[in-house]
Tab-separated table of C-alpha atoms in Angstrom:
chain	number	residue	atom	x	y	z
A	1	MET	CA	-11.854	8.123	24.048
A	2	MET	CA	-10.716	5.764	21.344
A	3	GLU	CA	-10.450	2.816	24.121
A	4	ASP	CA	-14.079	3.880	25.301
A	5	MET	CA	-15.526	3.588	21.715
A	6	ALA	CA	-13.709	0.252	21.088
A	7	LEU	CA	-15.446	-1.349	24.198
A	8	VAL	CA	-18.880	0.624	23.338
A	9	ASN	CA	-19.426	-0.296	19.545
A	10	PRO	CA	-16.769	-2.519	17.969
A	11	TYR	CA	-17.042	-3.180	14.337
A	12	LEU	CA	-14.175	-5.794	14.136
A	13	GLN	CA	-12.473	-7.744	16.460
A	14	VAL	CA	-9.244	-10.224	15.431
A	15	ASP	CA	-8.349	-12.541	18.410
A	16	GLY	CA	-5.350	-14.818	18.477
A	17	LEU	CA	-4.707	-14.760	14.556
A	18	THR	CA	-2.038	-16.875	13.144
A	19	LYS	CA	-0.785	-17.344	9.458
A	20	ARG	CA	2.004	-19.287	8.033
A	21	ILE	CA	2.989	-19.841	4.381
A	22	GLY	CA	4.696	-23.013	4.349
A	23	ASP	CA	7.696	-23.096	7.063
A	24	ARG	CA	7.788	-19.152	7.089
A	25	MET	CA	5.608	-17.535	9.949
A	26	LEU	CA	3.924	-14.151	8.921
A	27	PHE	CA	2.236	-13.104	12.365
A	28	GLU	CA	1.296	-15.402	15.504
A	29	HIS	CA	-1.154	-15.112	17.840
A	30	ILE	CA	-2.175	-11.201	16.880
A	31	SER	CA	-4.842	-9.555	18.224
A	32	PHE	CA	-6.686	-6.012	17.787
A	33	GLY	CA	-9.990	-4.389	17.300
A	34	ILE	CA	-11.450	-1.614	15.346
A	35	ALA	CA	-14.459	0.504	16.553
A	36	GLU	CA	-17.199	2.591	14.926
A	37	GLY	CA	-15.434	5.987	13.597
A	38	GLN	CA	-11.584	4.661	13.961
A	39	ARG	CA	-9.471	5.178	11.236
A	40	VAL	CA	-6.663	2.700	11.352
A	41	GLY	CA	-3.296	2.682	9.304
A	42	LEU	CA	-1.444	-0.814	9.131
A	43	ILE	CA	2.271	-0.563	8.777
A	44	ALA	CA	4.885	-2.986	8.343
A	45	LYS	CA	8.187	-3.916	6.408
A	46	ASN	CA	7.444	-5.403	2.786
A	47	GLY	CA	6.820	-9.151	3.047
A	48	THR	CA	5.666	-9.334	6.388
A	49	GLY	CA	1.976	-10.059	5.646
A	50	LYS	CA	0.105	-6.613	5.503
A	51	SER	CA	-1.699	-7.864	2.306
A	52	THR	CA	-2.271	-11.219	3.617
A	53	LEU	CA	-3.811	-9.872	6.937
A	54	LEU	CA	-6.099	-7.541	4.882
A	55	ASN	CA	-6.916	-10.602	2.622
A	56	ILE	CA	-7.987	-12.771	5.703
A	57	ILE	CA	-10.093	-9.894	6.977
A	58	GLY	CA	-11.531	-9.444	3.614
A	59	GLY	CA	-12.537	-13.110	3.472
A	60	LYS	CA	-10.064	-13.629	0.428
A	61	ASP	CA	-7.480	-15.833	2.373
A	62	GLY	CA	-7.486	-18.629	5.126
A	63	TYR	CA	-5.676	-18.573	8.279
A	64	ASP	CA	-4.214	-21.384	10.787
A	65	GLU	CA	-5.502	-20.254	13.958
A	66	GLY	CA	-7.588	-17.380	15.762
A	67	ASN	CA	-10.961	-15.707	14.950
A	68	VAL	CA	-12.034	-12.868	13.062
A	69	VAL	CA	-15.453	-11.642	14.028
A	70	PHE	CA	-17.371	-8.569	12.719
A	71	ARG	CA	-20.571	-6.885	13.826
A	72	ARG	CA	-23.633	-8.499	12.871
A	73	ASP	CA	-24.760	-6.850	9.817
A	74	LEU	CA	-22.022	-4.884	9.024
A	75	ASN	CA	-21.579	-3.475	5.612
A	76	VAL	CA	-17.701	-4.112	4.510
A	77	GLY	CA	-15.972	-2.935	1.630
A	78	TYR	CA	-12.695	-4.260	0.629
A	79	LEU	CA	-9.986	-2.813	-2.138
A	80	GLU	CA	-7.662	-5.465	-3.040
A	81	GLN	CA	-4.241	-4.637	-3.917
A	82	ALA	CA	-4.824	-6.191	-7.422
A	83	PRO	CA	-8.481	-6.124	-8.386
A	84	SER	CA	-9.855	-8.183	-11.189
A	85	TYR	CA	-13.077	-7.994	-13.230
A	86	PRO	CA	-14.552	-9.921	-16.118
A	87	PRO	CA	-13.051	-8.297	-19.065
A	88	ASP	CA	-16.178	-7.973	-21.045
A	89	LEU	CA	-17.861	-6.005	-18.903
A	90	THR	CA	-18.040	-2.151	-19.281
A	91	VAL	CA	-16.644	0.594	-16.562
A	92	ILE	CA	-20.141	1.086	-15.480
A	93	GLU	CA	-21.112	-2.641	-15.358
A	94	ALA	CA	-18.327	-3.303	-13.414
A	95	CYS	CA	-19.780	-1.229	-10.588
A	96	PHE	CA	-22.714	-3.562	-10.476
A	97	SER	CA	-20.974	-6.829	-10.817
A	98	HIS	CA	-19.715	-7.218	-7.240
A	99	GLY	CA	-22.518	-8.406	-5.042
A	100	ASN	CA	-23.753	-6.024	-2.213
A	101	ALA	CA	-26.950	-5.056	-0.720
A	102	VAL	CA	-27.767	-2.301	-3.124
A	103	THR	CA	-27.057	-3.864	-6.492
A	104	ASN	CA	-28.704	-6.918	-4.969
A	105	LEU	CA	-31.830	-5.008	-4.226
A	106	ILE	CA	-31.544	-3.271	-7.700
A	107	ARG	CA	-31.584	-7.050	-9.361
A	108	GLU	CA	-34.247	-7.744	-7.084
A	109	TYR	CA	-36.327	-4.728	-8.280
A	110	GLU	CA	-35.695	-5.866	-12.132
A	111	ASN	CA	-36.694	-9.313	-11.626
A	112	CYS	CA	-39.683	-8.099	-9.790
A	113	MET	CA	-40.917	-5.646	-12.792
A	114	ASN	CA	-40.139	-8.748	-15.159
A	115	THR	CA	-42.295	-11.237	-13.346
A	116	PRO	CA	-46.234	-10.868	-14.171
A	117	GLY	CA	-48.175	-9.200	-11.161
A	118	ASN	CA	-44.996	-7.571	-9.934
A	119	PRO	CA	-44.915	-9.604	-6.522
A	120	ARG	CA	-43.581	-7.696	-3.580
A	121	LEU	CA	-43.103	-4.399	-5.648
A	122	GLU	CA	-44.199	-2.157	-2.507
A	123	GLU	CA	-41.878	-3.655	-0.049
A	124	ILE	CA	-38.875	-3.592	-2.539
A	125	LEU	CA	-39.789	-0.046	-3.477
A	126	ASP	CA	-39.915	0.981	0.230
A	127	ARG	CA	-36.287	-0.866	0.370
A	128	MET	CA	-35.085	0.813	-2.757
A	129	GLU	CA	-35.958	4.530	-1.134
A	130	ARG	CA	-34.352	3.384	2.200
A	131	GLU	CA	-31.108	1.991	0.596
A	132	LYS	CA	-30.780	5.112	-1.929
A	133	ALA	CA	-30.582	2.780	-4.679
A	134	TRP	CA	-32.415	5.027	-7.183
A	135	ASP	CA	-29.299	7.240	-7.312
A	136	TYR	CA	-26.452	4.404	-7.331
A	137	GLU	CA	-25.644	4.766	-10.740
A	138	ASN	CA	-25.561	8.630	-10.679
A	139	ARG	CA	-23.407	8.346	-7.327
A	140	ALA	CA	-21.083	5.661	-9.287
A	141	LYS	CA	-20.514	8.139	-12.328
A	142	GLN	CA	-20.092	11.069	-10.093
A	143	ILE	CA	-17.079	8.900	-8.064
A	144	LEU	CA	-15.752	7.689	-11.405
A	145	SER	CA	-15.325	11.310	-12.470
A	146	GLN	CA	-13.444	12.135	-9.587
A	147	LEU	CA	-11.095	9.449	-10.288
A	148	LYS	CA	-11.129	10.776	-13.883
A	149	ILE	CA	-12.606	7.929	-15.276
A	150	HIS	CA	-14.861	9.351	-18.103
A	151	SER	CA	-15.420	6.449	-20.493
A	152	PHE	CA	-18.113	4.904	-18.539
A	153	ASN	CA	-18.775	2.345	-21.593
A	154	GLN	CA	-15.202	1.277	-22.000
A	155	LYS	CA	-14.580	-2.404	-21.749
A	156	ILE	CA	-12.272	-3.387	-18.576
A	157	SER	CA	-10.083	-5.232	-20.849
A	158	THR	CA	-8.931	-2.050	-22.354
A	159	LEU	CA	-8.041	-0.355	-19.202
A	160	SER	CA	-4.573	0.321	-17.791
A	161	GLY	CA	-3.718	-1.319	-14.216
A	162	GLY	CA	-4.069	2.280	-13.016
A	163	GLN	CA	-7.384	2.915	-14.487
A	164	LEU	CA	-8.667	-0.604	-13.225
A	165	LYS	CA	-7.453	0.215	-9.650
A	166	ARG	CA	-9.300	3.248	-9.757
A	167	VAL	CA	-12.445	1.619	-11.009
A	168	ALA	CA	-12.228	-0.670	-8.146
A	169	LEU	CA	-11.828	2.019	-5.638
A	170	ALA	CA	-14.706	3.715	-7.090
A	171	ASN	CA	-16.657	0.612	-6.668
A	172	VAL	CA	-16.009	0.149	-2.816
A	173	LEU	CA	-16.766	4.042	-2.255
A	174	ILE	CA	-20.248	4.083	-4.216
A	175	THR	CA	-21.695	1.420	-1.580
A	176	GLU	CA	-20.766	3.616	1.311
A	177	PRO	CA	-19.617	0.859	3.476
A	178	ASP	CA	-19.430	0.938	7.617
A	179	LEU	CA	-16.164	-0.315	7.567
A	180	LEU	CA	-13.675	0.562	4.586
A	181	ILE	CA	-10.723	-1.632	4.145
A	182	LEU	CA	-7.883	-0.363	1.340
A	183	ASP	CA	-5.080	-2.129	0.237
A	184	GLU	CA	-2.851	0.563	-1.408
A	185	PRO	CA	-5.333	2.973	-2.401
A	186	THR	CA	-3.331	6.126	-3.501
A	187	ASN	CA	-0.746	4.009	-5.956
A	188	HIS	CA	-2.460	4.790	-9.282
A	189	LEU	CA	-3.767	8.497	-8.111
A	190	ASP	CA	-2.264	11.757	-9.070
A	191	LEU	CA	-1.970	14.793	-6.650
A	192	GLU	CA	-5.618	16.070	-7.211
A	193	MET	CA	-7.149	12.503	-6.733
A	194	ILE	CA	-5.325	11.877	-3.734
A	195	GLU	CA	-6.725	15.171	-2.436
A	196	TRP	CA	-10.095	14.303	-3.173
A	197	LEU	CA	-9.788	10.926	-1.581
A	198	GLU	CA	-8.565	12.629	1.609
A	199	GLY	CA	-11.159	14.865	1.564
A	200	TYR	CA	-14.109	12.153	0.950
A	201	LEU	CA	-12.912	9.983	3.830
A	202	LYS	CA	-12.516	12.909	6.072
A	203	ARG	CA	-16.056	13.910	5.418
A	204	SER	CA	-17.496	10.577	5.873
A	205	LYS	CA	-18.540	8.638	8.832
A	206	LEU	CA	-17.149	5.112	7.894
A	207	SER	CA	-14.280	3.194	9.882
A	208	LEU	CA	-11.210	2.488	7.967
A	209	LEU	CA	-8.408	0.217	7.872
A	210	MET	CA	-5.533	1.111	5.320
A	211	VAL	CA	-2.355	-0.043	4.040
A	212	THR	CA	-0.481	2.728	2.150
A	213	HIS	CA	3.004	3.843	1.677
A	214	ASP	CA	2.151	7.391	1.137
A	215	ARG	CA	3.012	8.698	4.786
A	216	TYR	CA	1.732	12.193	4.333
A	217	PHE	CA	-1.839	10.404	3.192
A	218	LEU	CA	-1.525	8.372	6.094
A	219	ASP	CA	-0.784	11.230	8.707
A	220	ARG	CA	-3.567	13.197	7.458
A	221	VAL	CA	-6.155	10.522	7.557
A	222	CYS	CA	-5.359	7.781	10.196
A	223	SER	CA	-5.537	8.404	13.860
A	224	VAL	CA	-4.553	4.774	14.817
A	225	ILE	CA	-1.472	3.133	13.813
A	226	LEU	CA	-0.950	-0.786	13.765
A	227	GLU	CA	2.534	-1.800	13.475
A	228	LEU	CA	3.112	-5.522	12.291
A	229	ASP	CA	6.589	-6.366	13.293
A	230	ASP	CA	8.321	-9.388	14.865
A	231	TYR	CA	5.242	-11.743	14.152
A	232	THR	CA	3.131	-9.688	16.239
A	233	VAL	CA	0.906	-6.248	16.438
A	234	TYR	CA	1.774	-3.082	18.296
A	235	THR	CA	-1.026	-0.369	18.589
A	236	TYR	CA	-0.280	3.552	18.565
A	237	LYS	CA	-3.358	5.725	19.512
A	238	GLY	CA	-2.213	8.574	17.385
A	239	ASN	CA	-1.097	9.483	13.464
A	240	TYR	CA	1.975	8.548	11.843
A	241	SER	CA	4.156	11.230	13.078
A	242	TYR	CA	3.166	10.050	16.734
A	243	TYR	CA	3.848	6.533	15.622
A	244	LEU	CA	7.347	7.332	14.564
A	245	GLN	CA	7.985	9.009	18.106
A	246	LYS	CA	6.442	6.236	20.251
A	247	ARG	CA	8.251	3.571	18.065
A	248	GLN	CA	11.574	4.699	18.716
A	249	GLU	CA	10.772	4.583	22.382
A	250	ARG	CA	9.594	0.881	22.048
A	251	ILE	CA	12.673	0.015	20.208
A	252	ASP	CA	14.923	1.672	22.721
A	253	ALA	CA	13.119	-0.104	25.528
A	254	SER	CA	13.310	-3.160	23.848
A	255	ASN	CA	17.235	-2.994	22.876
A	256	ALA	CA	17.621	-2.051	26.753
A	257	GLU	CA	15.685	-5.208	27.857
A	258	VAL	CA	17.809	-7.460	25.907
A	259	ALA	CA	20.985	-6.001	26.859
A	260	ARG	CA	19.981	-6.422	30.588
A	261	ALA	CA	18.790	-10.153	29.790
A	262	ASN	CA	22.058	-11.036	28.332
A	263	ASN	CA	24.119	-9.553	31.226
A	264	LEU	CA	21.988	-11.789	33.602
A	265	TYR	CA	22.112	-14.596	31.118
A	266	ARG	CA	25.532	-15.324	31.519
A	267	THR	CA	25.346	-15.397	35.223
A	268	GLU	CA	22.459	-17.865	35.090
A	269	LEU	CA	24.197	-20.109	32.404
A	270	ASP	CA	27.070	-20.526	34.632
A	271	TRP	CA	24.710	-21.895	37.403
A	272	MET	CA	22.953	-24.019	35.016
A	273	ARG	CA	26.278	-25.658	33.992
A	274	ARG	CA	27.487	-26.002	37.447
A	275	MET	CA	23.974	-27.151	39.029
A	276	PRO	CA	23.661	-31.057	40.140
A	277	CYS	CA	21.396	-33.178	38.699
A	278	ALA	CA	19.059	-33.698	41.910
A	279	ARG	CA	17.245	-30.455	42.089
A	280	GLY	CA	14.997	-29.084	44.570
A	281	HIS	CA	12.048	-26.765	44.280
A	282	LYS	CA	13.742	-23.596	44.054
A	283	ALA	CA	16.173	-25.148	41.542
A	284	ARG	CA	13.281	-26.022	39.168
A	285	TYR	CA	11.762	-22.779	39.564
A	286	ARG	CA	15.157	-20.759	38.801
A	287	GLU	CA	15.780	-23.353	35.870
A	288	GLU	CA	12.387	-22.463	34.164
A	289	ALA	CA	12.797	-18.636	34.770
A	290	PHE	CA	16.344	-19.281	32.930
A	291	TYR	CA	14.567	-20.585	29.976
A	292	GLU	CA	12.501	-17.653	29.806
A	293	LEU	CA	15.326	-15.238	30.184
A	294	GLU	CA	17.233	-17.263	27.276
A	295	LYS	CA	14.283	-16.250	24.900
A	296	VAL	CA	14.654	-12.639	25.734
A	297	ALA	CA	18.415	-12.602	25.396
A	298	LYS	CA	18.382	-14.487	22.064
A	299	ARG	CA	15.974	-11.825	20.748
A	300	LYS	CA	17.241	-9.847	17.884
A	301	THR	CA	18.138	-5.972	18.778
A	302	VAL	CA	16.493	-3.688	16.416
A	303	GLU	CA	18.660	-1.801	14.227
A	304	GLN	CA	17.982	1.981	14.310
A	305	SER	CA	19.121	2.999	11.169
A	306	VAL	CA	19.850	1.491	7.731
A	307	SER	CA	22.882	2.272	5.603
A	308	LEU	CA	22.922	1.779	1.850
A	309	GLU	CA	26.376	1.020	0.121
A	310	VAL	CA	26.788	3.008	-3.020
A	311	LYS	CA	29.719	1.934	-5.292
A	312	SER	CA	30.787	4.880	-7.197
A	313	SER	CA	32.739	5.391	-10.507
A	314	TYR	CA	33.514	8.241	-12.846
A	315	ILE	CA	30.806	8.998	-14.930
A	316	GLY	CA	31.322	12.453	-15.831
A	317	SER	CA	29.665	15.609	-14.577
A	318	LYS	CA	26.546	15.492	-16.907
A	319	ILE	CA	24.192	12.685	-17.196
A	320	PHE	CA	21.299	14.006	-19.775
A	321	GLY	CA	21.147	17.229	-21.632
A	322	PRO	CA	18.087	17.463	-23.559
A	323	THR	CA	17.999	20.603	-26.261
A	324	THR	CA	14.577	22.226	-26.665
A	325	LEU	CA	12.945	18.958	-26.459
A	326	ALA	CA	9.132	18.379	-27.745
A	327	LYS	CA	7.077	15.329	-28.114
A	328	VAL	CA	3.515	15.327	-29.295
A	329	THR	CA	1.003	12.171	-28.926
A	330	ASP	CA	-2.511	12.373	-29.819
A	331	ARG	CA	-2.105	16.410	-29.819
A	332	ILE	CA	-0.917	16.406	-26.252
A	333	SER	CA	2.211	18.146	-26.063
A	334	HIS	CA	4.763	16.566	-23.349
A	335	PRO	CA	7.084	18.403	-22.816
A	336	GLU	CA	7.325	21.482	-25.226
A	337	ASP	CA	10.565	23.318	-25.913
A	338	PHE	CA	12.152	21.941	-22.837
A	339	PHE	CA	15.792	22.360	-22.058
A	340	TYR	CA	17.828	21.218	-18.869
A	341	THR	CA	20.833	19.347	-18.127
A	342	PHE	CA	20.785	16.729	-15.409
A	343	SER	CA	24.089	16.502	-13.573
A	344	ARG	CA	25.821	14.038	-11.459
A	345	TYR	CA	24.495	13.550	-8.014
A	346	GLU	CA	21.362	15.595	-8.884
A	347	LYS	CA	18.250	14.557	-7.341
A	348	MET	CA	14.930	15.515	-9.538
A	349	GLY	CA	11.619	14.855	-9.002
A	350	ILE	CA	8.964	15.271	-11.636
A	351	VAL	CA	5.279	15.627	-11.103
A	352	GLY	CA	2.402	15.782	-13.242
A	353	ASN	CA	-1.410	14.682	-13.567
A	354	ASN	CA	-1.799	11.158	-15.182
A	355	GLY	CA	-1.627	11.053	-18.962
A	356	THR	CA	0.783	14.266	-19.248
A	357	GLY	CA	3.693	12.440	-20.322
A	358	LYS	CA	5.990	11.690	-17.386
A	359	SER	CA	6.840	8.254	-18.373
A	360	THR	CA	7.299	9.233	-22.246
A	361	PHE	CA	9.676	11.682	-21.155
A	362	ILE	CA	11.831	9.242	-19.098
A	363	LYS	CA	11.771	6.864	-22.229
A	364	ILE	CA	12.939	9.977	-24.338
A	365	LEU	CA	15.849	10.327	-21.902
A	366	LEU	CA	16.595	6.772	-22.307
A	367	GLY	CA	16.361	6.718	-25.924
A	368	LEU	CA	13.814	4.096	-25.934
A	369	VAL	CA	11.108	6.790	-27.607
A	370	LYS	CA	12.314	9.617	-30.146
A	371	PRO	CA	11.285	13.334	-29.672
A	372	ASP	CA	9.302	15.067	-32.074
A	373	SER	CA	12.045	17.651	-32.221
A	374	GLY	CA	15.406	18.221	-30.193
A	375	ARG	CA	17.616	15.958	-28.950
A	376	VAL	CA	19.432	14.389	-25.778
A	377	ARG	CA	22.914	14.274	-25.398
A	378	ARG	CA	24.035	11.701	-22.843
A	379	GLY	CA	27.139	11.811	-20.475
A	380	ARG	CA	30.145	9.890	-20.880
A	381	ASP	CA	30.120	5.863	-19.385
A	382	GLY	CA	26.664	6.547	-17.413
A	383	GLU	CA	24.495	3.712	-16.078
A	384	VAL	CA	20.821	4.159	-15.595
A	385	ARG	CA	18.702	2.008	-13.755
A	386	VAL	CA	15.084	2.306	-14.282
A	387	LEU	CA	11.759	0.624	-13.122
A	388	PHE	CA	8.829	1.124	-15.371
A	389	ALA	CA	5.659	1.212	-14.381
A	390	ARG	CA	3.093	-0.851	-16.377
A	391	ARG	CA	-0.222	-2.814	-15.510
A	392	ASP	CA	1.065	-6.258	-15.335
A	393	GLY	CA	3.519	-5.339	-12.460
A	394	PHE	CA	7.312	-6.011	-12.207
A	395	ARG	CA	9.608	-8.250	-13.683
A	396	ARG	CA	13.451	-7.892	-13.478
A	397	THR	CA	15.480	-8.500	-16.077
A	398	ASN	CA	19.135	-8.154	-17.107
A	399	GLU	CA	18.648	-6.830	-20.539
A	400	SER	CA	20.990	-4.146	-21.339
A	401	HIS	CA	20.795	-1.408	-24.343
A	402	ARG	CA	23.797	0.152	-25.569
A	403	ARG	CA	23.759	3.165	-27.977
A	404	GLY	CA	27.304	4.281	-28.276
A	405	GLU	CA	28.599	5.050	-24.731
A	406	GLU	CA	24.932	4.882	-23.406
A	407	HIS	CA	24.386	1.775	-20.861
A	408	CYS	CA	21.052	1.272	-19.620
A	409	ARG	CA	20.018	-1.676	-17.309
A	410	ILE	CA	16.354	-1.874	-17.553
A	411	TYR	CA	14.022	-3.570	-14.696
A	412	ARG	CA	10.720	-4.551	-16.618
A	413	PRO	CA	7.424	-4.408	-14.603
A	414	TRP	CA	6.023	-8.193	-13.919
A	415	GLY	CA	4.216	-9.616	-10.787
A	416	ARG	CA	3.287	-6.274	-8.727
A	417	SER	CA	2.091	-2.883	-9.673
A	418	ALA	CA	3.759	0.618	-9.191
A	419	SER	CA	3.032	4.204	-9.590
A	420	VAL	CA	5.089	6.507	-12.366
A	421	GLY	CA	6.733	8.030	-9.117
A	422	HIS	CA	8.277	4.746	-8.334
A	423	ALA	CA	9.654	4.758	-11.937
A	424	ILE	CA	11.078	8.285	-11.671
A	425	PHE	CA	13.238	8.100	-8.211
A	426	ALA	CA	14.461	4.741	-9.431
A	427	ALA	CA	15.927	6.400	-12.585
A	428	PHE	CA	17.258	9.262	-10.913
A	429	HIS	CA	18.131	8.786	-7.120
A	430	VAL	CA	21.331	7.607	-7.827
A	431	PHE	CA	22.472	11.064	-9.374
A	432	ALA	CA	21.296	13.896	-7.013
A	433	GLN	CA	22.519	16.440	-4.710
A	434	ARG	CA	20.610	19.707	-5.365
A	435	PRO	CA	16.865	19.404	-5.326
A	436	ALA	CA	14.637	20.469	-8.216
A	437	LYS	CA	11.361	19.721	-9.595
A	438	LEU	CA	10.151	19.616	-12.869
A	439	ARG	CA	6.371	20.049	-13.726
A	440	VAL	CA	5.232	18.127	-16.941
């Protein structure tokens, strides 16, 4: 049915698209389409060009070859990975700053009302009704509230990176686009906001192209998966679970093809070395086939598993042992009277809504923030690696903090954004065996 839809009512068609950055090829001659009603997830390894591809489709970046064609008069909304707004705007003003059909119409109405005689007023009023422009500000405030942005007059310059991304997400949802392009929409959303966004996308009639690392969100929202791999695009007509199954089948078939080509290549290589210089028609044909075979034989096989080598050393059985810990900031307790012993090889996940103190709790464990009551007892010779979440992204440093026998190597943010969840797993995944959860 999806194939029939793509033929009947296409929204986007990408043909023969090629993009290089310097000498590095990101993708070459890729082609795919998105039809009305399709919800497509784009998957690839980090650094292979997912965000670059979205930027090209969104008109933010150029390309070397190919064509990107939208249906005429299509309304497209694009959430960038790192959105930006003029810092002096308020939150509600930011929702009007990026020009779209509705905001342009509202400005046209305001200009008309400020012009003597109100030229074309009746026509503009009719368009305002059709575009539901009268409710635009109310819709903006409703969606911002769902994303837990309540201070509509707060300056953009005072927002955190997560708040800024949520304002940008609200901005693209308000316009109710025909085709919505989202780059990492769940990065700065808590569980409640992710559930709301999932429901919103399922209820809407929009078409979707999305990049996300949240496999569960991807599985529930998208019905088509595009995989960007080996400079090309593979299409899977199913959700993420279906993609995992079919991708493995594709890898197995590709590896088998490379193995067969290698066996035949050895025979043909021996023939090429023995062949006389004077070649007839059949010899030329066989020579051309040899070079095609050589391309396949030299193609790398795909590894089916990734192994991580972890060097271990004795660090004692106890990592952290908080004793009746409590911390209060701005009259918010996070957490209160908490007691737990973090043991060696233990894996723990810390979950909670935004602003409940997950990052503060991590900093207390590291000794970077002092608790209001209680104390943290640290194990002997322990090393902790941390990835903090901050507005300006990630910057890795070799800065070490030594307090007695504690040794913490900190990875400071700079360059790319992350959620608190990333920080938590980076801090604790090396300690783990027994699953446990702590709700803050």
